[in-house]
Amino acid sequence: MSVDVAIVGLGYVGLPLAQEASRVGLKVLGFDIGQRVVDGLNAGRSHVDDLSDADIAEMTAAGFEATADASRLRDAKTIVICVPTPLSEDGGPDLGPVVSAVTTIRDNLQKGMLVILESTTYPGTTDEVVRPILEETGLVAGTDFHLAFSPERIDPGNEKFGAKNTPKVVGGQTPACGDAAAAFYGQFVDTVVRAKGTREAETAKLLENTYRHINIALVNEMARFCHDLGIDLWDVIDAAKTKPFGFQAFYPGPGVGGHCIPIDPNYLSHNVRARLGYPFRFVELAQEINATMPAYVVQRAQNILNEDAKPLRGSTVLLLGVTYKPNIADQRESPAVPLAKQMADKGAVVQYHDPHVTDWRALGDRAQRVEDLAGAVAAADLVILIQNHREYDVDALAATANRFFDTRGVAAEGEKVSRL
């Protein structure tokens, strides 16, 4: 085994992991089925926000190599699975990428290997899906090879916490499997946290994101009735968060995006329904509330335009920021998509600007990118701040807009400014 670790899936989770492993001198092999990704990395080009081309060059100098040749996995001491886990068409878990990755590993599994699943999934996946596929080789988990689950905790764009200084939860198929996984991560992660087993580690990840999902839904619902009651929710939150205990601030917005919040809690609620036959009501209610926020923003936009005796149909609406979080180019599950689609369906002339997105195909040709930001802001009937990128001088933009709808609570109060 000439490779210390092979990382399957070189996206926003796998690539930062490869970087940290490379930095401590481990021989790292990256595997991805996307030939363009592989070729780009081997040519020194990064395709994720958190790593620059210089970072890739540093990794390459340390021995990192990307490949689409699955047979090279058999040379690895440890294999870490970092593939996406999307939702299926019926809203349930889609384990297709995981099953595909595990099947590929099965065909190259060697005695003594350590296999770790990092992809977020429902409790029981490691034991009930991953283990049986790998054991088709005749090798037994916990005896012939080690098997563990360690949930990814990557937060794209977070400049304070990354793969190294974010505590790593590890749960093994057996205690010895957990020992092996903890020893592996302990080489380049500051803190390793041992969970009782794979199911506990899988559920810990879902609890983290369900907690956020539910609390975001709470403030999103409060935003609606606070607006109707003439209460400034942003001021309410600022006041409440001065309490030094028992409160954590969450903020409303035009919807939730990214891989974690809109998707992960559904893995838990679907699992509860499928296995136990009853609903996880908090999660399903939170999903309902958060999913309707884009429609609520559209409704508010109509009301704002009405104040100027303008209908939404035929009005020019400029959307600022179409990514799912600030200061990155990641558009996964961005609420800007359903929001813009509903605007266009109601006859609005939809324009957008985003310093991180030059080609937004979510609406085909129904959303036009503007190059002259200042001119477009001044000309639009309504400007909606969806994502507060650091490149935006929000107060200056609001001052020149005919109407400015701030869904992030960052603009100074003004006659032409409305806040969510």
CSV table of C-alpha atoms in Angstrom, one decimal:
chain,number,residue,atom,x,y,z
A,1,MET,CA,0.0,0.0,0.0
A,2,SER,CA,1.9,3.0,-1.4
A,3,VAL,CA,-0.8,5.6,-0.7
A,4,ASP,CA,-1.6,6.7,2.9
A,5,VAL,CA,-5.1,7.8,2.0
A,6,ALA,CA,-7.3,7.8,-1.1
A,7,ILE,CA,-10.2,10.3,-1.0
A,8,VAL,CA,-13.2,9.5,-3.2
A,9,GLY,CA,-15.0,12.6,-4.3
A,10,LEU,CA,-13.0,15.8,-4.7
A,11,GLY,CA,-15.6,18.4,-4.0
A,12,TYR,CA,-16.0,21.0,-1.2
A,13,VAL,CA,-15.5,18.2,1.4
A,14,GLY,CA,-12.9,15.9,-0.1
A,15,LEU,CA,-10.5,18.6,-1.4
A,16,PRO,CA,-10.0,20.4,2.0
A,17,LEU,CA,-9.5,17.0,3.6
A,18,ALA,CA,-6.9,16.1,1.0
A,19,GLN,CA,-5.2,19.4,1.7
A,20,GLU,CA,-4.8,18.9,5.4
A,21,ALA,CA,-3.6,15.3,5.0
A,22,SER,CA,-1.0,16.5,2.5
A,23,ARG,CA,0.2,19.2,4.8
A,24,VAL,CA,1.4,16.6,7.4
A,25,GLY,CA,3.2,14.6,4.9
A,26,LEU,CA,0.7,11.9,4.0
A,27,LYS,CA,0.7,10.5,0.5
A,28,VAL,CA,-2.7,11.5,-0.8
A,29,LEU,CA,-4.5,10.2,-3.8
A,30,GLY,CA,-7.7,11.9,-4.9
A,31,PHE,CA,-10.2,9.9,-6.9
A,32,ASP,CA,-13.1,11.4,-8.8
A,33,ILE,CA,-15.3,10.1,-11.7
A,34,GLY,CA,-15.3,13.6,-13.2
A,35,GLN,CA,-12.4,13.6,-15.7
A,36,ARG,CA,-12.6,17.4,-16.0
A,37,VAL,CA,-12.1,17.7,-12.2
A,38,VAL,CA,-9.2,15.3,-12.2
A,39,ASP,CA,-7.5,17.0,-15.2
A,40,GLY,CA,-8.1,20.5,-13.7
A,41,LEU,CA,-6.5,19.5,-10.3
A,42,ASN,CA,-3.5,17.8,-12.0
A,43,ALA,CA,-3.0,21.0,-14.0
A,44,GLY,CA,-3.1,23.1,-10.8
A,45,ARG,CA,-6.6,24.5,-11.0
A,46,SER,CA,-9.0,24.6,-8.0
A,47,HIS,CA,-12.7,24.3,-8.6
A,48,VAL,CA,-13.9,25.0,-5.0
A,49,ASP,CA,-14.1,28.3,-3.2
A,50,ASP,CA,-12.0,27.4,-0.2
A,51,LEU,CA,-8.9,26.4,-2.0
A,52,SER,CA,-6.9,28.5,-4.4
A,53,ASP,CA,-4.7,27.4,-7.3
A,54,ALA,CA,-1.8,28.1,-5.0
A,55,ASP,CA,-3.2,25.6,-2.5
A,56,ILE,CA,-3.4,23.0,-5.2
A,57,ALA,CA,0.2,23.7,-6.2
A,58,GLU,CA,1.2,23.2,-2.6
A,59,MET,CA,-0.6,19.9,-2.4
A,60,THR,CA,0.9,18.7,-5.7
A,61,ALA,CA,4.4,19.6,-4.4
A,62,ALA,CA,3.6,17.4,-1.4
A,63,GLY,CA,2.8,14.5,-3.6
A,64,PHE,CA,-1.0,14.8,-4.1
A,65,GLU,CA,-2.3,13.4,-7.3
A,66,ALA,CA,-5.9,13.1,-8.7
A,67,THR,CA,-7.0,10.2,-10.8
A,68,ALA,CA,-10.1,8.7,-12.4
A,69,ASP,CA,-8.5,5.2,-12.4
A,70,ALA,CA,-10.4,3.2,-9.7
A,71,SER,CA,-7.8,0.4,-9.7
A,72,ARG,CA,-5.4,2.7,-7.9
A,73,LEU,CA,-7.6,2.6,-4.8
A,74,ARG,CA,-6.1,-0.8,-4.0
A,75,ASP,CA,-2.8,0.9,-3.1
A,76,ALA,CA,-4.4,2.9,-0.3
A,77,LYS,CA,-4.2,2.2,3.4
A,78,THR,CA,-7.2,4.3,4.1
A,79,ILE,CA,-10.1,5.3,1.8
A,80,VAL,CA,-12.4,8.1,2.7
A,81,ILE,CA,-15.8,8.5,0.9
A,82,CYS,CA,-16.8,12.2,0.3
A,83,VAL,CA,-19.5,12.0,-2.3
A,84,PRO,CA,-22.7,13.9,-2.4
A,85,THR,CA,-26.0,12.6,-0.9
A,86,PRO,CA,-28.8,14.5,-2.6
A,87,LEU,CA,-32.6,14.0,-2.3
A,88,SER,CA,-34.5,11.7,-4.7
A,89,GLU,CA,-37.5,12.9,-6.6
A,90,ASP,CA,-39.9,11.8,-3.9
A,91,GLY,CA,-37.9,13.8,-1.3
A,92,GLY,CA,-36.2,10.8,0.3
A,93,PRO,CA,-32.5,9.9,0.4
A,94,ASP,CA,-30.7,9.3,-2.8
A,95,LEU,CA,-27.8,7.0,-1.9
A,96,GLY,CA,-26.9,6.4,-5.5
A,97,PRO,CA,-23.5,8.2,-5.3
A,98,VAL,CA,-22.6,6.4,-2.1
A,99,VAL,CA,-23.5,3.0,-3.4
A,100,SER,CA,-21.5,3.7,-6.6
A,101,ALA,CA,-18.5,4.7,-4.6
A,102,VAL,CA,-18.7,1.8,-2.2
A,103,THR,CA,-19.1,-0.6,-5.1
A,104,THR,CA,-15.9,0.8,-6.7
A,105,ILE,CA,-14.1,0.4,-3.4
A,106,ARG,CA,-15.4,-3.2,-3.0
A,107,ASP,CA,-13.8,-4.1,-6.3
A,108,ASN,CA,-10.4,-2.8,-4.9
A,109,LEU,CA,-10.7,-3.6,-1.2
A,110,GLN,CA,-7.6,-5.1,0.4
A,111,LYS,CA,-7.2,-6.8,3.7
A,112,GLY,CA,-6.2,-4.4,6.4
A,113,MET,CA,-7.7,-1.3,4.8
A,114,LEU,CA,-9.6,1.4,6.7
A,115,VAL,CA,-12.8,2.6,4.9
A,116,ILE,CA,-14.5,5.8,6.3
A,117,LEU,CA,-17.8,7.2,5.1
A,118,GLU,CA,-18.1,11.0,5.5
A,119,SER,CA,-21.1,11.6,3.3
A,120,THR,CA,-24.1,12.8,5.3
A,121,THR,CA,-26.8,10.1,5.4
A,122,TYR,CA,-29.5,8.5,7.6
A,123,PRO,CA,-28.7,6.4,10.7
A,124,GLY,CA,-27.7,2.9,9.8
A,125,THR,CA,-26.3,3.5,6.3
A,126,THR,CA,-22.7,2.5,7.3
A,127,ASP,CA,-23.8,-0.8,8.8
A,128,GLU,CA,-26.8,-1.6,6.5
A,129,VAL,CA,-25.6,-0.3,3.1
A,130,VAL,CA,-21.9,0.2,3.1
A,131,ARG,CA,-20.8,-2.9,5.1
A,132,PRO,CA,-22.8,-5.5,3.2
A,133,ILE,CA,-21.4,-4.3,-0.2
A,134,LEU,CA,-17.8,-4.4,1.1
A,135,GLU,CA,-18.3,-7.8,2.6
A,136,GLU,CA,-19.3,-9.2,-0.7
A,137,THR,CA,-15.6,-9.6,-1.1
A,138,GLY,CA,-15.6,-12.2,1.6
A,139,LEU,CA,-13.7,-9.9,3.9
A,140,VAL,CA,-15.4,-9.1,7.2
A,141,ALA,CA,-15.7,-5.5,8.7
A,142,GLY,CA,-14.0,-5.3,12.1
A,143,THR,CA,-11.9,-8.4,11.4
A,144,ASP,CA,-10.3,-8.1,8.0
A,145,PHE,CA,-10.8,-4.4,7.4
A,146,HIS,CA,-11.8,-1.4,9.5
A,147,LEU,CA,-15.0,0.5,8.8
A,148,ALA,CA,-16.2,3.8,10.3
A,149,PHE,CA,-18.3,6.9,9.8
A,150,SER,CA,-17.1,10.5,10.4
A,151,PRO,CA,-19.5,13.2,9.4
A,152,GLU,CA,-18.1,16.1,7.3
A,153,ARG,CA,-18.3,19.5,9.0
A,154,ILE,CA,-17.0,21.7,6.2
A,155,ASP,CA,-18.5,25.2,6.1
A,156,PRO,CA,-17.6,26.7,2.7
A,157,GLY,CA,-16.4,30.3,3.1
A,158,ASN,CA,-15.8,30.0,6.8
A,159,GLU,CA,-12.5,31.8,7.4
A,160,LYS,CA,-12.2,30.8,11.1
A,161,PHE,CA,-13.0,27.0,11.1
A,162,GLY,CA,-11.7,24.5,8.5
A,163,ALA,CA,-10.9,20.8,8.3
A,164,LYS,CA,-8.0,21.1,10.8
A,165,ASN,CA,-9.5,23.0,13.7
A,166,THR,CA,-13.1,21.7,13.5
A,167,PRO,CA,-13.5,18.8,16.0
A,168,LYS,CA,-13.9,15.5,14.1
A,169,VAL,CA,-16.6,13.0,15.3
A,170,VAL,CA,-15.7,9.4,14.7
A,171,GLY,CA,-17.8,6.3,15.1
A,172,GLY,CA,-16.5,2.8,14.3
A,173,GLN,CA,-18.2,-0.4,13.3
A,174,THR,CA,-16.3,-1.9,16.2
A,175,PRO,CA,-14.2,-0.2,18.9
A,176,ALA,CA,-11.1,-1.2,17.0
A,177,CYS,CA,-12.5,0.3,13.9
A,178,GLY,CA,-13.1,3.5,15.8
A,179,ASP,CA,-9.5,3.4,17.2
A,180,ALA,CA,-8.2,3.1,13.6
A,181,ALA,CA,-10.3,6.0,12.3
A,182,ALA,CA,-9.4,8.2,15.3
A,183,ALA,CA,-5.7,7.5,14.8
A,184,PHE,CA,-6.0,8.4,11.1
A,185,TYR,CA,-7.7,11.7,11.6
A,186,GLY,CA,-5.6,12.5,14.7
A,187,GLN,CA,-2.6,13.0,12.3
A,188,PHE,CA,-4.0,16.2,10.9
A,189,VAL,CA,-7.1,17.2,12.9
A,190,ASP,CA,-6.7,19.0,16.2
A,191,THR,CA,-9.5,17.3,18.1
A,192,VAL,CA,-11.1,13.9,17.5
A,193,VAL,CA,-14.4,13.1,19.3
A,194,ARG,CA,-15.3,9.5,19.7
A,195,ALA,CA,-18.9,8.5,19.3
A,196,LYS,CA,-20.3,5.2,20.5
A,197,GLY,CA,-20.7,3.7,17.0
A,198,THR,CA,-21.5,4.5,13.4
A,199,ARG,CA,-25.2,5.2,14.1
A,200,GLU,CA,-24.4,7.7,16.8
A,201,ALA,CA,-22.0,9.5,14.5
A,202,GLU,CA,-24.4,9.5,11.6
A,203,THR,CA,-27.2,10.9,13.9
A,204,ALA,CA,-24.9,13.6,15.4
A,205,LYS,CA,-24.5,15.2,12.0
A,206,LEU,CA,-28.2,15.2,11.4
A,207,LEU,CA,-28.9,16.6,14.8
A,208,GLU,CA,-26.5,19.5,14.1
A,209,ASN,CA,-28.2,20.5,10.9
A,210,THR,CA,-31.8,19.8,12.2
A,211,TYR,CA,-31.1,22.2,15.1
A,212,ARG,CA,-30.2,24.9,12.7
A,213,HIS,CA,-33.1,24.1,10.3
A,214,ILE,CA,-35.7,24.4,13.0
A,215,ASN,CA,-34.3,27.6,14.5
A,216,ILE,CA,-34.1,29.2,11.2
A,217,ALA,CA,-37.7,28.3,10.5
A,218,LEU,CA,-38.6,29.8,13.9
A,219,VAL,CA,-37.2,33.2,13.0
A,220,ASN,CA,-38.5,33.0,9.5
A,221,GLU,CA,-42.0,32.6,10.8
A,222,MET,CA,-41.4,35.4,13.4
A,223,ALA,CA,-40.4,37.6,10.5
A,224,ARG,CA,-43.8,37.3,9.0
A,225,PHE,CA,-45.9,38.2,12.0
A,226,CYS,CA,-43.4,40.8,13.2
A,227,HIS,CA,-43.8,42.6,9.9
A,228,ASP,CA,-47.6,42.4,10.2
A,229,LEU,CA,-47.4,43.8,13.8
A,230,GLY,CA,-45.0,46.6,12.9
A,231,ILE,CA,-42.2,45.0,15.0
A,232,ASP,CA,-38.5,45.2,13.9
A,233,LEU,CA,-37.4,41.6,14.3
A,234,TRP,CA,-33.8,42.5,13.6
A,235,ASP,CA,-33.8,44.8,16.6
A,236,VAL,CA,-35.5,42.1,18.6
A,237,ILE,CA,-32.8,39.7,17.8
A,238,ASP,CA,-30.1,42.2,18.6
A,239,ALA,CA,-31.7,42.8,22.0
A,240,ALA,CA,-32.2,39.1,22.8
A,241,LYS,CA,-28.7,38.1,21.9
A,242,THR,CA,-27.3,40.3,24.7
A,243,LYS,CA,-28.4,37.6,27.1
A,244,PRO,CA,-25.1,35.8,28.0
A,245,PHE,CA,-26.8,32.4,28.4
A,246,GLY,CA,-29.7,30.3,27.0
A,247,PHE,CA,-30.0,32.1,23.7
A,248,GLN,CA,-28.3,31.8,20.3
A,249,ALA,CA,-29.1,34.2,17.5
A,250,PHE,CA,-30.5,32.9,14.3
A,251,TYR,CA,-31.6,35.2,11.5
A,252,PRO,CA,-34.4,35.2,8.9
A,253,GLY,CA,-33.8,35.1,5.2
A,254,PRO,CA,-35.3,34.5,1.8
A,255,GLY,CA,-35.0,30.7,2.2
A,256,VAL,CA,-32.3,28.2,3.1
A,257,GLY,CA,-29.7,26.8,0.7
A,258,GLY,CA,-26.6,24.7,0.5
A,259,HIS,CA,-26.3,21.0,0.9
A,260,CYS,CA,-26.9,20.8,4.6
A,261,ILE,CA,-30.0,22.7,5.8
A,262,PRO,CA,-32.5,22.0,3.0
A,263,ILE,CA,-31.5,18.3,2.6
A,264,ASP,CA,-30.0,16.7,5.7
A,265,PRO,CA,-33.0,17.0,8.0
A,266,ASN,CA,-35.1,15.3,5.4
A,267,TYR,CA,-32.8,12.3,5.7
A,268,LEU,CA,-33.7,12.1,9.3
A,269,SER,CA,-37.5,12.7,8.9
A,270,HIS,CA,-37.7,10.2,6.0
A,271,ASN,CA,-35.9,7.6,8.1
A,272,VAL,CA,-38.2,8.1,11.1
A,273,ARG,CA,-41.3,7.6,8.8
A,274,ALA,CA,-39.9,4.6,7.0
A,275,ARG,CA,-38.7,2.8,10.1
A,276,LEU,CA,-41.0,3.8,12.8
A,277,GLY,CA,-44.2,4.8,10.9
A,278,TYR,CA,-44.7,8.2,12.3
A,279,PRO,CA,-43.6,11.8,11.3
A,280,PHE,CA,-40.8,13.8,12.8
A,281,ARG,CA,-43.1,16.8,13.1
A,282,PHE,CA,-40.6,19.5,14.0
A,283,VAL,CA,-38.5,18.8,11.0
A,284,GLU,CA,-41.4,18.6,8.5
A,285,LEU,CA,-42.9,21.8,9.8
A,286,ALA,CA,-39.6,23.6,9.6
A,287,GLN,CA,-39.2,22.3,6.0
A,288,GLU,CA,-42.6,23.7,5.2
A,289,ILE,CA,-41.9,27.1,6.6
A,290,ASN,CA,-38.4,27.5,5.1
A,291,ALA,CA,-39.6,26.2,1.7
A,292,THR,CA,-42.3,28.9,1.5
A,293,MET,CA,-39.9,31.9,2.2
A,294,PRO,CA,-39.1,32.6,-1.5
A,295,ALA,CA,-42.9,32.9,-2.1
A,296,TYR,CA,-43.2,35.2,0.9
A,297,VAL,CA,-40.4,37.4,-0.5
A,298,VAL,CA,-42.3,37.6,-3.8
A,299,GLN,CA,-45.5,38.6,-2.0
A,300,ARG,CA,-43.6,41.3,-0.1
A,301,ALA,CA,-42.1,42.5,-3.4
A,302,GLN,CA,-45.5,42.9,-4.9
A,303,ASN,CA,-46.7,44.9,-1.9
A,304,ILE,CA,-43.6,47.1,-2.1
A,305,LEU,CA,-44.2,47.9,-5.7
A,306,ASN,CA,-47.9,48.5,-5.0
A,307,GLU,CA,-46.8,51.4,-2.8
A,308,ASP,CA,-45.6,53.1,-6.0
A,309,ALA,CA,-48.7,52.0,-7.9
A,310,LYS,CA,-46.6,49.5,-9.9
A,311,PRO,CA,-47.6,45.9,-10.7
A,312,LEU,CA,-45.1,43.2,-10.5
A,313,ARG,CA,-45.8,42.2,-14.1
A,314,GLY,CA,-43.7,44.4,-16.3
A,315,SER,CA,-41.6,45.8,-13.4
A,316,THR,CA,-37.8,45.4,-13.5
A,317,VAL,CA,-36.6,43.5,-10.4
A,318,LEU,CA,-32.9,43.3,-9.8
A,319,LEU,CA,-31.6,40.4,-7.5
A,320,LEU,CA,-28.3,41.0,-5.7
A,321,GLY,CA,-26.5,37.8,-4.9
A,322,VAL,CA,-27.7,34.4,-6.2
A,323,THR,CA,-25.5,32.1,-4.2
A,324,TYR,CA,-26.7,30.2,-1.1
A,325,LYS,CA,-24.4,32.0,1.3
A,326,PRO,CA,-22.2,35.2,1.2
A,327,ASN,CA,-18.7,35.5,-0.4
A,328,ILE,CA,-18.7,32.2,-2.2
A,329,ALA,CA,-19.7,31.0,-5.7
A,330,ASP,CA,-21.6,27.9,-4.5
A,331,GLN,CA,-25.2,28.0,-5.8
A,332,ARG,CA,-26.5,24.6,-4.4
A,333,GLU,CA,-30.1,24.8,-3.4
A,334,SER,CA,-30.0,28.6,-3.4
A,335,PRO,CA,-33.3,30.2,-2.6
A,336,ALA,CA,-32.6,32.7,-5.4
A,337,VAL,CA,-33.7,30.1,-7.9
A,338,PRO,CA,-37.4,29.6,-6.7
A,339,LEU,CA,-37.6,33.3,-5.9
A,340,ALA,CA,-36.5,34.4,-9.4
A,341,LYS,CA,-38.6,31.7,-11.1
A,342,GLN,CA,-41.8,32.9,-9.3
A,343,MET,CA,-40.9,36.5,-10.1
A,344,ALA,CA,-40.6,35.6,-13.8
A,345,ASP,CA,-43.7,33.5,-13.8
A,346,LYS,CA,-45.6,36.5,-12.5
A,347,GLY,CA,-44.3,38.6,-15.4
A,348,ALA,CA,-41.5,40.5,-13.8
A,349,VAL,CA,-38.4,41.4,-15.8
A,350,VAL,CA,-35.8,39.6,-13.7
A,351,GLN,CA,-32.2,40.8,-13.6
A,352,TYR,CA,-29.4,39.7,-11.4
A,353,HIS,CA,-25.9,40.6,-10.3
A,354,ASP,CA,-23.4,38.5,-8.3
A,355,PRO,CA,-19.7,39.2,-8.2
A,356,HIS,CA,-19.1,35.4,-7.8
A,357,VAL,CA,-21.4,34.2,-10.5
A,358,THR,CA,-20.9,35.2,-14.1
A,359,ASP,CA,-23.2,32.7,-15.8
A,360,TRP,CA,-26.4,31.9,-13.9
A,361,ARG,CA,-28.4,29.3,-15.9
A,362,ALA,CA,-31.1,28.6,-13.3
A,363,LEU,CA,-33.8,30.3,-15.3
A,364,GLY,CA,-32.3,29.9,-18.8
A,365,ASP,CA,-32.6,33.2,-20.6
A,366,ARG,CA,-35.3,34.6,-18.3
A,367,ALA,CA,-32.8,36.2,-15.9
A,368,GLN,CA,-30.4,38.7,-17.4
A,369,ARG,CA,-27.0,39.5,-15.8
A,370,VAL,CA,-26.2,43.2,-15.4
A,371,GLU,CA,-22.7,44.4,-15.8
A,372,ASP,CA,-23.2,48.0,-14.7
A,373,LEU,CA,-24.3,47.5,-11.1
A,374,ALA,CA,-24.8,51.2,-10.2
A,375,GLY,CA,-26.8,51.9,-13.4
A,376,ALA,CA,-28.9,48.8,-13.0
A,377,VAL,CA,-29.7,49.6,-9.4
A,378,ALA,CA,-30.8,53.1,-10.3
A,379,ALA,CA,-32.9,51.9,-13.2
A,380,ALA,CA,-34.7,48.9,-11.5
A,381,ASP,CA,-38.2,49.4,-10.1
A,382,LEU,CA,-37.1,47.2,-7.2
A,383,VAL,CA,-33.8,45.9,-5.9
A,384,ILE,CA,-33.8,42.8,-3.7
A,385,LEU,CA,-30.7,41.9,-1.6
A,386,ILE,CA,-30.7,38.1,-1.5
A,387,GLN,CA,-27.1,37.6,-0.5
A,388,ASN,CA,-24.9,40.1,1.3
A,389,HIS,CA,-21.6,39.6,-0.5
A,390,ARG,CA,-18.7,41.7,1.0
A,391,GLU,CA,-18.3,43.4,-2.4
A,392,TYR,CA,-21.6,45.2,-2.0
A,393,ASP,CA,-21.8,48.6,-0.4
A,394,VAL,CA,-25.3,48.0,0.7
A,395,ASP,CA,-26.1,51.5,2.0
A,396,ALA,CA,-24.8,53.1,-1.1
A,397,LEU,CA,-26.8,50.8,-3.3
A,398,ALA,CA,-30.0,51.3,-1.2
A,399,ALA,CA,-29.5,55.1,-1.4
A,400,THR,CA,-29.6,55.1,-5.3
A,401,ALA,CA,-32.4,52.5,-5.6
A,402,ASN,CA,-36.0,53.4,-6.3
A,403,ARG,CA,-37.0,50.7,-3.8
A,404,PHE,CA,-34.7,48.4,-1.9
A,405,PHE,CA,-35.9,45.2,-0.2
A,406,ASP,CA,-33.3,43.9,2.2
A,407,THR,CA,-33.8,40.3,3.1
A,408,ARG,CA,-30.6,40.2,5.3
A,409,GLY,CA,-31.2,43.0,7.7
A,410,VAL,CA,-28.0,44.9,6.9
A,411,ALA,CA,-29.2,48.1,5.2
A,412,ALA,CA,-29.7,51.3,7.2
A,413,GLU,CA,-33.2,52.3,7.7
A,414,GLY,CA,-34.6,54.7,5.1
A,415,GLU,CA,-37.8,55.8,3.3
A,416,LYS,CA,-37.0,53.6,0.3
A,417,VAL,CA,-35.7,50.6,2.3
A,418,SER,CA,-37.9,47.7,3.4
A,419,ARG,CA,-36.6,44.8,5.5
A,420,LEU,CA,-37.8,41.2,5.7
